[in-house]
C-alpha atoms as one frame of an Amber mdcrd trajectory, in Angstrom:
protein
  43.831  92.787 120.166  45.308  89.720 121.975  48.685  88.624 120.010  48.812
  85.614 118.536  50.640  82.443 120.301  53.795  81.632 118.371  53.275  79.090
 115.694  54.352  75.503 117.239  57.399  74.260 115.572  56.499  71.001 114.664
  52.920  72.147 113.090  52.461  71.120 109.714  55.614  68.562 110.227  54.163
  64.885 109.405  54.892  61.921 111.685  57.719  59.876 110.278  61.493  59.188
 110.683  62.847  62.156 109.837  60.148  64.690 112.077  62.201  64.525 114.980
  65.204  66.351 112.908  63.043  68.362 111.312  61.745  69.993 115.114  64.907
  69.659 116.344  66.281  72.180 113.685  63.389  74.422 113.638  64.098  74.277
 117.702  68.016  75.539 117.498  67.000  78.251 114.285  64.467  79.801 116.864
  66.806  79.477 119.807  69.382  80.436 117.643  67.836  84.180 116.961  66.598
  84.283 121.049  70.245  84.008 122.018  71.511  86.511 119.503  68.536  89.039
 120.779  68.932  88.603 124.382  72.261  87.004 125.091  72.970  83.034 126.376
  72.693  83.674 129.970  69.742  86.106 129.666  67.829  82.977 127.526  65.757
  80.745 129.387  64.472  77.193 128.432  60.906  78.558 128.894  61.551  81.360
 126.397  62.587  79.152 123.692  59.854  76.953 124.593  57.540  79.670 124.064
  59.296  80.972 120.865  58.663  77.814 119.703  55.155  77.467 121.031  56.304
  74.148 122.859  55.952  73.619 126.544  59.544  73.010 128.282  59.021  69.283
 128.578  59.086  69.454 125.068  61.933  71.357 124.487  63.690  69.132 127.060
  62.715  66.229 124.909  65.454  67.154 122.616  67.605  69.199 124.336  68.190
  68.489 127.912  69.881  71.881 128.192  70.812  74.979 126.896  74.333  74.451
 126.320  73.549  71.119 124.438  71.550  73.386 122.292  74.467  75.434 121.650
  76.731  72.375 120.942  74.035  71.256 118.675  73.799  74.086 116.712  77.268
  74.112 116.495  78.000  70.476 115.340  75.231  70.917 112.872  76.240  74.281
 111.313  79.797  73.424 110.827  79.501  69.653 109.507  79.855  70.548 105.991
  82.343  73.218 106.212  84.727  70.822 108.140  84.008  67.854 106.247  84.363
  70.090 102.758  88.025  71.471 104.363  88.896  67.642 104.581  88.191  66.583
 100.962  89.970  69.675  99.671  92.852  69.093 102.160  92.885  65.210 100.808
  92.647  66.602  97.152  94.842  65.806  94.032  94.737  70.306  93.654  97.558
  72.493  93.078  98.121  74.817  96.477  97.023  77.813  94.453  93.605  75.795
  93.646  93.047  74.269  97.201  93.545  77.701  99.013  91.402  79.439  96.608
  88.576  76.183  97.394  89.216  76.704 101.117  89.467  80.537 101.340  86.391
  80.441  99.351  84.350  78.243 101.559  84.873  80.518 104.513  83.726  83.425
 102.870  80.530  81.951 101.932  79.756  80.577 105.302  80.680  84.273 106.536
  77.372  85.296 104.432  75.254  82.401 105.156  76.274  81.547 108.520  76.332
  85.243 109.751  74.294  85.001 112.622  75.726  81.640 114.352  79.030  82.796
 113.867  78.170  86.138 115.880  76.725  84.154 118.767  79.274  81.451 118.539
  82.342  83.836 118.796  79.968  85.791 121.828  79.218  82.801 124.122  81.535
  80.180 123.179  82.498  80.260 126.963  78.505  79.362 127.525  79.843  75.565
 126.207  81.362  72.958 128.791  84.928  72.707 129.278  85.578  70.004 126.961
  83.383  71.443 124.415  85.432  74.299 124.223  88.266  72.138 123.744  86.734
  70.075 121.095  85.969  73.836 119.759  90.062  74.956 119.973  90.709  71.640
 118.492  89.091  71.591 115.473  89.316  75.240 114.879  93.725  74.448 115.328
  93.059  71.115 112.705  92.088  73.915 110.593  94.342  76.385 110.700  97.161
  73.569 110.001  95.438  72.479 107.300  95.895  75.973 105.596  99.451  76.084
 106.361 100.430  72.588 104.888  98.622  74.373 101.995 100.894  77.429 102.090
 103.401  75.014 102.612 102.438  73.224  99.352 103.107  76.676  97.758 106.561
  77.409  98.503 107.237  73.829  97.781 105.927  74.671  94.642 107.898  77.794
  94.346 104.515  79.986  94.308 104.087  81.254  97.707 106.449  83.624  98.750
 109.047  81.784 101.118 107.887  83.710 104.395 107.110  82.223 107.613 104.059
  79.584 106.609 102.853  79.639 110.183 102.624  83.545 110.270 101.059  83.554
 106.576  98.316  81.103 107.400  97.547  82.500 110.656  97.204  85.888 108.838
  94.799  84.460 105.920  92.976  82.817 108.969  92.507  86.207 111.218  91.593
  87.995 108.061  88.858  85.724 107.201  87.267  84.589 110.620  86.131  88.207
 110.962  84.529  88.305 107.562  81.311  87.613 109.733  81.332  90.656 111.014
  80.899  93.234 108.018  79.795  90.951 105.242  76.079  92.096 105.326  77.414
  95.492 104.624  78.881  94.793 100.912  76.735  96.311  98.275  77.818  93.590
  95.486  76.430  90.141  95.746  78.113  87.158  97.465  79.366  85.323  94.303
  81.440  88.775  93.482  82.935  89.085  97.384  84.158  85.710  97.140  86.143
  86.275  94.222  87.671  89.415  95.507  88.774  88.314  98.895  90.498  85.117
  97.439  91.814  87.449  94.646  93.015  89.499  97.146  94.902  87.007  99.470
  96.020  84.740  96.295  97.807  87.114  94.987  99.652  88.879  98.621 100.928
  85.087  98.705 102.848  84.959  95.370 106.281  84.622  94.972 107.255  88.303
  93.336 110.984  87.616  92.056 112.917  90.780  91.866 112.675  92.881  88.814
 108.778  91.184  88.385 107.306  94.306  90.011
């Protein structure tokens, strides 16, 4: 039996203003899977073209290559996680509350960003130089905004007084490889996040002596 072409990615979109975002998703969520399978290099334009039953014209129509896929998936995928670090960062919470918001954002995009984190963190070097700089910078904006957090804390006379720069970049190893064996808990998201803030909440407290 003759397999069946893949299904197009813009069938059943209707015309309008928004179709072109629509494909354009659908386009990096199929390329997205192609790259993790096979690897960036090992990719070609016509094989996402044909995983998205397009022909390469059309694929070039919105992406004019495949590392301005890659930057597109990442700018899209990581809009809302950046833009929610800002608000908490600009927030009126105590450090205890903001770190708990922020360490609890990252674990949930370890679950439900799983798979562009993987092929992120395994072809980032695919990107253009100043790409990957735009990458290092944002990725730095965020670290600092957990230490001026931790910094917050000791201010506050909650965090223990250790180095802030060594207890941020610690919080921030710990949870950028959360991607990595989160599909292997047997207890459901909502429960993980709890537990791995619990967890680094409470290594951060100030323990006075004689408090145990």
């Amino acid at each position: 039996m003759q397999a069946s072409p893949p299904k197009s990615v813009s069938d059943g979109v209707e015309k309008g203003s928004d179709r072109n975002d629509t494909v354009r998703r659908e386009i990096f969520r199929r390329a997205l899977l192609l790259i993790e399978q096979k690897g960036f290099r090992a990719t070609s334009m016509q094989d996402i073209a044909d995983t998205c039953g397009l022909t390469k014209p059309g694929v070039y129509y919105y992406f004019p290559n495949k590392a301005a896929l890659l930057e597109a998936v990442y700018n899209e995928t990581t809009a809302n996680f950046y833009a929610g670090v800002e608000e908490v960062s600009r927030s009126e919470y105590t450090a205890t509350e903001a770190l708990r918001r922020l360490i609890q954002m990252q674990v949930s995009a370890s679950f439900e960003l799983r798979q562009f984190q993987r092929v992120l963190m395994r072809e980032r070097n695919e990107m253009p130089p100043e790409k990957r700089k735009t990458l290092a910078r944002r990725e730095r904006e965020y670290e600092a905004a957990i230490q001026k957090v931790v910094e917050r804390g000791q201010a506050e006379g909650v965090f223990t007084p250790a180095d802030p720069h060594a207890l941020s970049l610690t919080i921030v190893g710990f949870l950028n490889n959360m991607y990595n064996w989160s599909k292997y808990y047997q207890v459901p998201e909502g429960e993980v996040v709890q537990i791995v803030s619990d967890l680094l909440l409470n290594g951060l407290l100030d323990r006075k002596p004689g408090t145990g």
